[in-house]
Coordinates of C-alpha atoms in Angstrom, one line a residue:
Chain X
M1 CA 24.8 -0.9 21.6
T2 CA 28.4 -0.4 22.7
D3 CA 31.5 0.0 20.7
A4 CA 30.4 0.3 17.1
R5 CA 33.3 0.2 14.7
T6 CA 33.1 0.8 10.9
I7 CA 34.9 -2.0 9.2
H8 CA 33.9 -1.1 5.6
D9 CA 33.1 2.5 4.6
S10 CA 31.0 3.6 1.7
H11 CA 33.8 4.0 -0.7
R12 CA 35.1 0.4 -0.2
F13 CA 31.5 -0.8 -0.1
A14 CA 30.9 0.4 -3.6
L15 CA 34.2 -1.2 -4.8
T16 CA 33.1 -4.5 -3.2
I17 CA 29.7 -4.4 -5.0
E18 CA 31.5 -3.7 -8.2
R19 CA 33.9 -6.6 -7.7
L20 CA 31.1 -9.0 -6.8
C21 CA 29.2 -8.1 -10.0
R22 CA 32.4 -8.6 -12.1
H23 CA 33.0 -11.9 -10.5
L24 CA 29.4 -13.0 -11.3
I25 CA 29.8 -12.0 -14.9
E26 CA 33.1 -13.9 -15.1
E27 CA 31.4 -17.1 -13.8
H28 CA 28.0 -16.8 -15.4
G29 CA 28.8 -15.3 -18.8
D30 CA 25.5 -14.2 -20.3
F31 CA 23.4 -15.5 -17.3
A32 CA 21.3 -17.5 -19.8
N33 CA 20.1 -20.0 -17.2
S34 CA 20.9 -18.2 -14.0
C35 CA 18.7 -16.3 -11.4
L36 CA 19.3 -14.2 -8.4
I37 CA 17.5 -14.8 -5.2
G38 CA 17.9 -12.6 -2.1
I39 CA 17.2 -13.9 1.4
Q40 CA 14.9 -11.5 3.4
L41 CA 15.8 -9.0 4.7
G42 CA 19.4 -8.0 4.2
G43 CA 20.0 -10.4 1.4
V44 CA 17.2 -8.8 -0.7
Q45 CA 18.9 -5.4 -0.4
L46 CA 22.2 -6.8 -1.5
A47 CA 20.6 -8.7 -4.3
E48 CA 18.7 -5.6 -5.5
R49 CA 21.9 -3.7 -5.5
L50 CA 23.7 -6.4 -7.5
H51 CA 20.8 -6.7 -9.9
R52 CA 20.7 -3.0 -10.6
R53 CA 24.5 -2.8 -11.2
L54 CA 24.5 -5.9 -13.4
R55 CA 21.8 -4.3 -15.5
E56 CA 24.0 -1.2 -16.0
L57 CA 26.8 -3.6 -17.0
G58 CA 24.5 -5.1 -19.7
V59 CA 22.9 -8.1 -17.9
T60 CA 19.3 -7.1 -18.7
D61 CA 17.1 -10.2 -18.2
L62 CA 18.4 -11.9 -15.1
P63 CA 15.4 -13.1 -13.1
F64 CA 15.3 -11.7 -9.6
G65 CA 13.4 -13.1 -6.6
K66 CA 13.0 -12.7 -2.8
L67 CA 12.9 -15.6 -0.4
D68 CA 11.7 -15.4 3.2
I69 CA 12.8 -18.3 5.4
T70 CA 11.0 -17.5 8.6
F71 CA 8.7 -20.5 8.3
Y72 CA 11.7 -22.8 7.8
R73 CA 13.7 -21.7 10.8
D74 CA 14.3 -24.2 13.6
D75 CA 14.7 -21.5 16.2
F76 CA 11.4 -19.8 15.8
R77 CA 10.2 -21.0 19.1
T78 CA 13.1 -19.4 21.0
K79 CA 13.2 -15.8 22.0
Q80 CA 16.0 -15.0 19.6
G81 CA 14.1 -16.3 16.5
P82 CA 12.2 -13.7 14.5
L83 CA 8.5 -14.5 14.0
K84 CA 7.4 -12.0 11.5
A85 CA 7.7 -13.1 7.9
Y86 CA 8.4 -10.9 4.9
P87 CA 7.2 -11.5 1.4
T88 CA 8.5 -14.3 -0.8
E89 CA 8.3 -13.3 -4.5
I90 CA 9.7 -15.9 -6.9
E91 CA 7.8 -15.3 -10.2
F92 CA 9.8 -17.8 -12.2
L93 CA 10.6 -21.5 -12.1
V94 CA 13.9 -22.4 -10.4
E95 CA 13.8 -25.9 -12.0
D96 CA 17.1 -26.6 -13.7
R97 CA 18.4 -23.1 -13.1
R98 CA 21.7 -21.9 -11.6
V99 CA 20.5 -20.1 -8.5
I100 CA 22.7 -17.4 -7.0
L101 CA 21.5 -17.2 -3.4
V102 CA 22.3 -13.9 -1.8
D103 CA 22.6 -13.0 1.9
D104 CA 24.2 -10.1 3.7
V105 CA 26.1 -11.9 6.5
L106 CA 27.2 -15.6 6.6
F107 CA 27.5 -16.6 10.2
S108 CA 26.5 -20.1 11.5
G109 CA 25.1 -21.2 8.1
R110 CA 21.7 -22.0 9.5
T111 CA 19.9 -19.3 7.5
V112 CA 21.5 -20.7 4.3
L113 CA 20.4 -24.3 5.2
S114 CA 16.8 -23.1 5.7
A115 CA 16.9 -21.1 2.5
M116 CA 18.0 -24.2 0.6
T117 CA 15.2 -26.2 2.1
A118 CA 12.8 -23.5 1.1
L119 CA 14.2 -23.2 -2.4
N120 CA 13.6 -26.9 -3.0
H121 CA 9.9 -26.2 -2.6
Y122 CA 10.0 -24.1 -5.8
G123 CA 11.7 -26.8 -7.9
R124 CA 15.0 -28.5 -8.3
P125 CA 17.8 -26.1 -9.3
S126 CA 20.7 -27.4 -11.4
A127 CA 23.1 -25.7 -9.0
V128 CA 22.9 -23.4 -6.0
E129 CA 25.7 -20.9 -5.3
L130 CA 26.0 -18.6 -2.4
L131 CA 27.0 -15.0 -2.4
V132 CA 27.5 -13.0 0.8
M133 CA 28.6 -9.5 1.6
V134 CA 30.3 -10.5 4.9
D135 CA 31.7 -13.9 5.7
R136 CA 32.2 -14.3 9.5
R137 CA 35.1 -16.7 9.2
F138 CA 35.6 -19.5 11.8
R139 CA 32.0 -19.1 13.1
R140 CA 30.3 -21.8 11.0
T141 CA 28.3 -24.6 12.7
L142 CA 27.4 -26.3 9.4
P143 CA 29.5 -27.3 6.4
I144 CA 28.4 -24.4 4.2
Q145 CA 30.7 -22.0 2.4
A146 CA 30.2 -19.0 0.1
N147 CA 31.1 -19.1 -3.6
Y148 CA 31.4 -15.3 -3.7
R149 CA 32.2 -13.1 -0.7
G150 CA 32.6 -9.4 -0.2
L151 CA 34.5 -9.2 3.0
L152 CA 36.1 -11.8 5.3
V153 CA 36.0 -10.8 9.0
D154 CA 37.2 -12.6 12.1
T155 CA 34.8 -12.0 14.9
L156 CA 33.9 -13.3 18.4
T157 CA 30.6 -15.2 18.7
D158 CA 29.0 -12.5 20.7
E159 CA 29.9 -9.7 18.3
Y160 CA 27.4 -8.5 15.7
V161 CA 28.0 -7.5 12.1
D162 CA 25.6 -4.9 10.8
V163 CA 25.4 -4.2 7.0
Q164 CA 23.8 -0.8 6.6
W165 CA 22.3 0.5 3.3
Q166 CA 21.9 3.9 1.8
E167 CA 18.2 3.2 1.3
T168 CA 17.5 2.4 4.9
H169 CA 20.3 3.9 7.0
G170 CA 21.5 6.9 4.8
T171 CA 24.9 5.4 4.0
D172 CA 26.4 2.2 2.8
Q173 CA 28.7 0.7 5.4
I174 CA 29.5 -2.3 7.5
L175 CA 29.7 -2.0 11.3
L176 CA 31.1 -4.3 13.9
L177 CA 29.2 -4.0 17.1
G178 CA 30.8 -5.2 20.4
S179 CA 29.0 -7.6 22.8
Chain Y
M1 CA 17.5 -6.9 12.9
A2 CA 14.2 -8.6 12.3
S3 CA 11.6 -7.8 14.9
V4 CA 10.5 -10.3 17.5
Q5 CA 6.8 -9.7 17.8
Q6 CA 4.4 -12.2 19.2
L7 CA 0.9 -12.8 20.4
S8 CA -0.1 -11.5 23.8
T9 CA -2.0 -14.6 24.6
K10 CA -1.3 -18.4 24.9
H11 CA -4.8 -19.4 23.6
V12 CA -7.1 -18.0 21.0
L13 CA -10.4 -18.4 22.9
G14 CA -12.1 -15.4 21.2
I15 CA -11.4 -12.1 19.5
K16 CA -12.5 -10.5 22.8
Y17 CA -9.2 -11.6 24.3
L18 CA -7.0 -10.4 21.5
T19 CA -5.4 -7.0 21.2
P20 CA -5.6 -5.0 18.0
A21 CA -1.8 -5.7 17.6
D22 CA -2.5 -9.4 17.9
V23 CA -5.2 -9.2 15.1
E24 CA -2.8 -7.2 12.9
L25 CA 0.0 -9.7 13.5
I26 CA -2.2 -12.7 12.6
L27 CA -3.5 -11.1 9.4
D28 CA 0.0 -9.9 8.3
T29 CA 1.4 -13.3 8.9
A30 CA -1.5 -14.9 7.1
R31 CA -0.6 -13.0 4.0
E32 CA 2.8 -14.8 3.8
F33 CA 1.1 -18.1 4.4
K34 CA -1.3 -17.4 1.5
E35 CA 1.8 -17.3 -0.7
V36 CA 2.9 -20.6 0.8
I37 CA -0.4 -22.4 0.0
N38 CA -0.1 -21.2 -3.6
R39 CA 3.4 -22.7 -4.2
P40 CA 3.9 -26.0 -6.1
I41 CA 4.8 -27.6 -2.7
K42 CA 2.4 -26.1 -0.2
K43 CA 4.2 -27.1 2.9
V44 CA 6.6 -25.5 5.4
P45 CA 8.3 -27.4 8.3
S46 CA 7.5 -24.9 11.1
L47 CA 5.4 -27.2 13.3
R48 CA 7.1 -30.5 12.5
D49 CA 7.5 -31.2 16.2
I50 CA 4.0 -30.2 17.3
T51 CA 1.0 -32.5 17.7
I52 CA -2.5 -31.0 17.4
A53 CA -5.7 -32.6 18.4
N54 CA -8.9 -31.5 16.6
L55 CA -11.8 -32.0 18.9
F56 CA -15.1 -31.5 17.3
F57 CA -18.0 -31.9 19.7
E58 CA -20.3 -30.4 17.1
N59 CA -20.7 -31.0 13.4
S60 CA -18.4 -29.1 10.9
T61 CA -17.2 -29.5 7.4
R62 CA -15.4 -26.3 6.3
T63 CA -13.8 -25.4 9.6
R64 CA -12.6 -28.9 10.3
I65 CA -11.1 -29.4 6.9
S66 CA -9.6 -26.0 6.9
F67 CA -7.9 -26.5 10.3
E68 CA -6.7 -29.9 9.2
L69 CA -5.2 -28.6 6.0
A70 CA -3.6 -25.7 7.9
E71 CA -2.0 -28.2 10.3
K72 CA -0.7 -30.4 7.6
R73 CA 0.7 -27.5 5.6
L74 CA 2.6 -26.5 8.7
S75 CA 3.9 -30.2 9.0
A76 CA 2.2 -30.7 12.4
D77 CA 1.0 -34.2 13.4
T78 CA -2.7 -34.3 13.8
V79 CA -5.3 -36.4 15.5
N80 CA -9.0 -36.1 14.9
F81 CA -11.9 -36.7 17.2
S82 CA -15.6 -36.3 16.8
A83 CA -18.1 -36.5 19.6
S84 CA -20.5 -38.7 17.7
S85 CA -18.0 -41.6 17.5
S86 CA -16.3 -41.3 20.9
S87 CA -16.6 -42.1 24.6
V88 CA -18.5 -38.9 25.1
K89 CA -21.5 -41.0 24.2
K90 CA -20.6 -43.3 27.1
G91 CA -20.8 -40.4 29.6
E92 CA -17.2 -39.2 29.8
S93 CA -16.8 -35.5 30.9
L94 CA -15.2 -32.9 28.7
L95 CA -12.2 -32.5 31.1
D96 CA -11.6 -36.3 31.2
T97 CA -11.8 -36.6 27.5
V98 CA -9.3 -33.8 26.9
N99 CA -7.0 -34.9 29.7
N100 CA -6.9 -38.4 28.2
I101 CA -6.0 -37.0 24.8
L102 CA -3.3 -34.7 26.3
A103 CA -1.8 -37.6 28.2
M104 CA -0.8 -38.9 24.7
K105 CA 1.5 -35.8 24.5
V106 CA -0.6 -33.4 22.4
D107 CA 0.7 -29.8 22.3
M108 CA -2.3 -27.9 21.0
V109 CA -6.0 -28.4 20.9
V110 CA -8.4 -27.1 18.3
M111 CA -11.9 -27.5 19.7
R112 CA -15.5 -26.9 18.7
H113 CA -18.1 -27.3 21.4
P114 CA -21.8 -26.5 21.7
A115 CA -21.4 -24.9 25.2
P116 CA -20.3 -21.2 25.2
G117 CA -17.3 -20.9 27.5
A118 CA -16.2 -24.5 27.2
H119 CA -12.8 -23.4 25.9
H120 CA -12.4 -20.9 28.7
F121 CA -13.1 -23.5 31.3
L122 CA -10.5 -25.9 29.7
S123 CA -7.9 -23.2 29.4
N124 CA -7.8 -22.9 33.2
K125 CA -7.3 -26.7 33.6
I126 CA -4.8 -27.8 31.0
D127 CA -1.4 -26.7 29.7
A128 CA -1.9 -27.1 26.0
S129 CA -2.7 -24.1 23.8
I130 CA -6.4 -24.0 22.8
V131 CA -7.9 -22.6 19.6
N132 CA -11.6 -22.0 19.6
A133 CA -13.2 -23.4 16.5
G134 CA -16.6 -22.3 17.7
D135 CA -18.3 -22.4 21.1
G136 CA -22.1 -22.4 20.9
T137 CA -23.5 -19.0 20.1
H138 CA -20.5 -17.2 21.7
E139 CA -17.4 -16.9 19.4
H140 CA -15.8 -18.3 16.3
P141 CA -12.5 -16.3 16.2
T142 CA -10.8 -17.8 13.2
Q143 CA -13.9 -17.2 11.1
A144 CA -13.8 -13.5 12.1
L145 CA -10.1 -13.3 11.3
L146 CA -10.5 -14.9 7.9
D147 CA -13.5 -12.6 7.2
A148 CA -11.3 -9.6 8.1
Y149 CA -8.5 -10.9 6.0
S150 CA -10.9 -11.4 3.0
M151 CA -12.3 -7.9 3.5
R152 CA -8.9 -6.3 3.5
D153 CA -8.0 -8.2 0.3
A154 CA -11.2 -7.2 -1.4
L155 CA -11.1 -3.6 -0.4
G156 CA -7.4 -3.2 -1.1
G157 CA -5.9 -2.8 2.3
E158 CA -7.0 -1.0 5.5
L159 CA -10.5 -1.5 7.1
R160 CA -10.2 1.7 9.2
G161 CA -13.2 3.8 8.4
K162 CA -14.9 1.1 6.2
R163 CA -18.5 0.1 6.8
V164 CA -19.4 -3.5 7.3
C165 CA -23.0 -4.7 7.8
I166 CA -23.8 -8.1 9.2
F167 CA -27.1 -9.4 8.0
G168 CA -29.3 -12.1 9.4
D169 CA -29.5 -14.2 12.5
I170 CA -27.3 -12.2 15.0
T171 CA -28.8 -13.8 18.1
H172 CA -27.7 -17.3 17.3
S173 CA -24.5 -16.5 15.5
R174 CA -21.0 -16.9 17.0
V175 CA -19.7 -15.5 13.8
A176 CA -21.5 -12.2 14.3
L177 CA -20.0 -11.6 17.8
S178 CA -16.5 -12.5 16.7
N179 CA -16.8 -10.3 13.6
I180 CA -18.0 -7.3 15.6
F181 CA -15.0 -7.6 18.0
C182 CA -12.5 -8.1 15.2
L183 CA -13.8 -5.4 12.9
Q184 CA -13.9 -2.9 15.8
R185 CA -10.2 -3.7 16.6
L186 CA -9.4 -2.9 13.0
G187 CA -11.2 0.4 13.1
A188 CA -14.2 -0.4 10.9
H189 CA -17.8 0.8 11.5
V190 CA -20.2 -2.1 12.1
R191 CA -23.9 -2.4 11.7
V192 CA -26.2 -5.3 12.2
C193 CA -29.3 -5.8 10.3
G194 CA -32.1 -8.4 10.6
P195 CA -35.6 -8.9 12.0
P196 CA -36.0 -7.6 15.6
T197 CA -36.5 -11.2 16.9
L198 CA -33.0 -12.2 15.7
I199 CA -31.1 -9.2 17.0
P200 CA -30.1 -9.3 20.7
K201 CA -31.8 -6.5 22.7
H202 CA -28.6 -4.9 24.1
I203 CA -26.3 -5.4 21.1
G204 CA -26.1 -1.6 20.8
S205 CA -23.9 -1.5 23.9
L206 CA -21.1 -3.1 21.9
G207 CA -21.0 0.1 19.8
V208 CA -22.7 -1.2 16.7
E209 CA -25.5 0.3 14.8
V210 CA -28.8 -1.6 14.6
S211 CA -31.1 -1.5 11.6
H212 CA -34.1 -3.5 10.3
D213 CA -34.0 -2.0 6.8
V214 CA -32.1 -4.2 4.4
Q215 CA -32.1 -1.9 1.4
D216 CA -30.9 1.0 3.5
S217 CA -28.2 -1.1 5.1
L218 CA -27.0 -2.4 1.7
A219 CA -26.7 1.2 0.5
W220 CA -24.8 2.1 3.7
C221 CA -22.1 -0.6 3.7
D222 CA -19.0 -1.4 1.8
V223 CA -19.2 -5.0 2.8
A224 CA -22.3 -7.2 3.4
N225 CA -21.5 -10.2 5.6
V226 CA -24.6 -12.4 5.3
L227 CA -25.3 -15.0 8.0
R228 CA -27.2 -18.2 7.9
I229 CA -30.6 -18.6 9.6
Q230 CA -29.6 -21.2 12.2
L231 CA -32.7 -23.3 12.5
E232 CA -30.9 -25.9 14.6
R233 CA -30.3 -23.4 17.4
Q234 CA -33.8 -22.0 17.4
D235 CA -36.1 -23.7 19.9
T236 CA -39.0 -21.3 19.3
K237 CA -40.3 -19.6 16.2
F238 CA -38.3 -16.4 15.6
I239 CA -39.6 -15.8 12.1
P240 CA -43.0 -16.8 10.5
S241 CA -41.5 -18.7 7.6
L242 CA -38.3 -18.9 5.5
R243 CA -40.2 -17.6 2.5
E244 CA -41.2 -14.5 4.4
Y245 CA -37.7 -14.1 5.7
N246 CA -36.4 -14.2 2.2
R247 CA -38.9 -11.6 1.1
Y248 CA -38.2 -9.1 3.8
F249 CA -34.6 -9.8 4.9
G250 CA -33.0 -11.8 2.1
I251 CA -30.1 -10.4 0.0
T252 CA -31.9 -10.7 -3.3
K253 CA -30.7 -9.9 -6.8
E254 CA -33.3 -7.2 -7.1
R255 CA -32.0 -5.5 -4.0
I256 CA -28.4 -5.6 -5.2
D257 CA -29.4 -4.4 -8.7
R258 CA -30.9 -1.3 -7.1
L259 CA -27.5 -0.2 -5.7
D260 CA -25.5 2.1 -7.8
K261 CA -22.2 1.4 -6.0
P262 CA -19.7 -1.5 -5.6
I263 CA -20.4 -3.9 -2.8
V264 CA -18.6 -6.9 -1.4
I265 CA -20.8 -9.9 -0.5
M266 CA -19.6 -12.5 2.1
H267 CA -21.1 -15.5 3.7
P268 CA -19.4 -17.8 6.2
G269 CA -21.3 -20.9 4.9
P270 CA -23.1 -23.2 4.8
I271 CA -25.4 -21.2 2.6
N272 CA -29.2 -21.6 2.5
R273 CA -29.7 -20.5 -1.1
G274 CA -33.0 -18.8 -1.5
V275 CA -33.3 -18.0 2.2
E276 CA -30.8 -15.4 3.4
I277 CA -29.1 -15.0 0.0
D278 CA -30.2 -15.6 -3.5
T279 CA -28.2 -17.9 -5.8
E280 CA -27.6 -15.1 -8.3
V281 CA -26.1 -13.0 -5.6
A282 CA -24.0 -15.8 -4.0
D283 CA -22.5 -16.6 -7.4
S284 CA -22.2 -13.0 -8.6
E285 CA -19.0 -11.0 -9.2
H286 CA -19.7 -9.2 -5.9
S287 CA -19.3 -12.4 -3.9
I288 CA -16.0 -13.4 -2.3
I289 CA -17.5 -16.5 -0.6
L290 CA -14.9 -19.0 -2.1
Q291 CA -12.0 -16.6 -1.5
Q292 CA -13.1 -16.7 2.2
V293 CA -12.6 -20.4 2.2
E294 CA -9.2 -20.2 0.6
N295 CA -8.1 -17.5 3.0
G296 CA -9.3 -19.6 5.9
V297 CA -6.5 -22.0 5.5
A298 CA -3.9 -19.2 5.5
V299 CA -5.4 -17.5 8.5
R300 CA -5.5 -20.7 10.5
M301 CA -1.9 -21.5 9.6
S302 CA -1.0 -18.1 11.0
V303 CA -2.9 -18.6 14.2
L304 CA -1.4 -22.0 14.9
Y305 CA 2.1 -20.9 13.9
L306 CA 2.0 -17.8 16.2
L307 CA 0.6 -19.9 19.1
A308 CA 3.3 -22.5 18.7
A309 CA 5.9 -19.8 18.8
R310 CA 4.7 -18.9 22.3
R311 CA 4.9 -22.3 23.8
N312 CA 8.5 -22.1 25.0
D313 CA 8.4 -19.0 27.0
L314 CA 5.5 -19.8 29.2

């Protein structure tokens, strides 16, 4: 991969996580009817991090789930589409809940569209909100916007935004990779 | 980034033609499909633009329903065909029958046929992906895959180093051959056990142990996969009587009670209760026979999904 540039270092990364948690508390209060669902893979890591920090901030019984959308993708028969599925674990009913859907990067919006289709198979949420770490502005191909965003970036279509995690990469950071 | 891994083959004609990585990919993907079929809405849209023809030139209950459910849960369109009510009776050849069905824009074919190799023959003539749902006494790959999946489930993970014994009519069984290939790809030790007349003479060349002692084999194995005595495929007498078979080779309650270790009992169905397996054993806590049936849908979903994913780059 050529030309990797850090656009968010670990210090600012931690601040962003903190801000997103505070924003969620501001909107959801005691989270009485809310739940957090991460989209595999990157979204689950972000959701886990948020879940952990929210617990430290006193939000103790927020249901947390993982959603895999591989079987809902419309590009799985092209070479770009991933084929391997990861576990879906939603141990609670989403019926009439306020679902906070979490993904690491919002790009075309297709992943989120698939995730909403998948989510409907678990019940009818009262509302679905979207939280993303990185919003790649001006690159949407569907009318989908995030309610909570960590970082807004302007990118070219052939660039790639990589959100890296302490648990898997040794450090929290966001990289912009050239074409 | 998520990995793009796919099957090495366009058809699933037999386990013999799959690599160990293919088998692992199918079983791992099946695990996620098992979650899907336990949801309130047991359906995903993956194959919504795919049409699948189920061609059954031989009778089937379980396999046929299992494939049909798998297809429906993947949102595929399906057409069904059975030889007994078709133009095959009027003398149409296999290739003509299939080509006529494919002319109606069918993408995949699931076929059961009494002639070993029928699928192989077709795969050289047509473009659609073919899944073998049993060809004579040759292979029944999806049964072997669901057996392996069920064994992994029951034993809590890996099959490497585990011991599996296949009991019964090995000669006339396509399940036995597919099981042997599949288990070997997953690193398990395989033994076959049955009367000498029902075990092929050179089966040892496949790298399996041969035994004629049921009690010893039960003591040896972690999993006992019990096969049916296939009377419909036997044109001469291979065993003196069913009663005698039960006495000397049946998996009886008494034989299981004599073991002082856990054992997993499997049977691909249909069961002849009181012949190859006793009712008390088939319905005991050792038995995972009904789990096998449930897993069958998930494994078949996995096979169809992974084959559909290959269509575009061939």
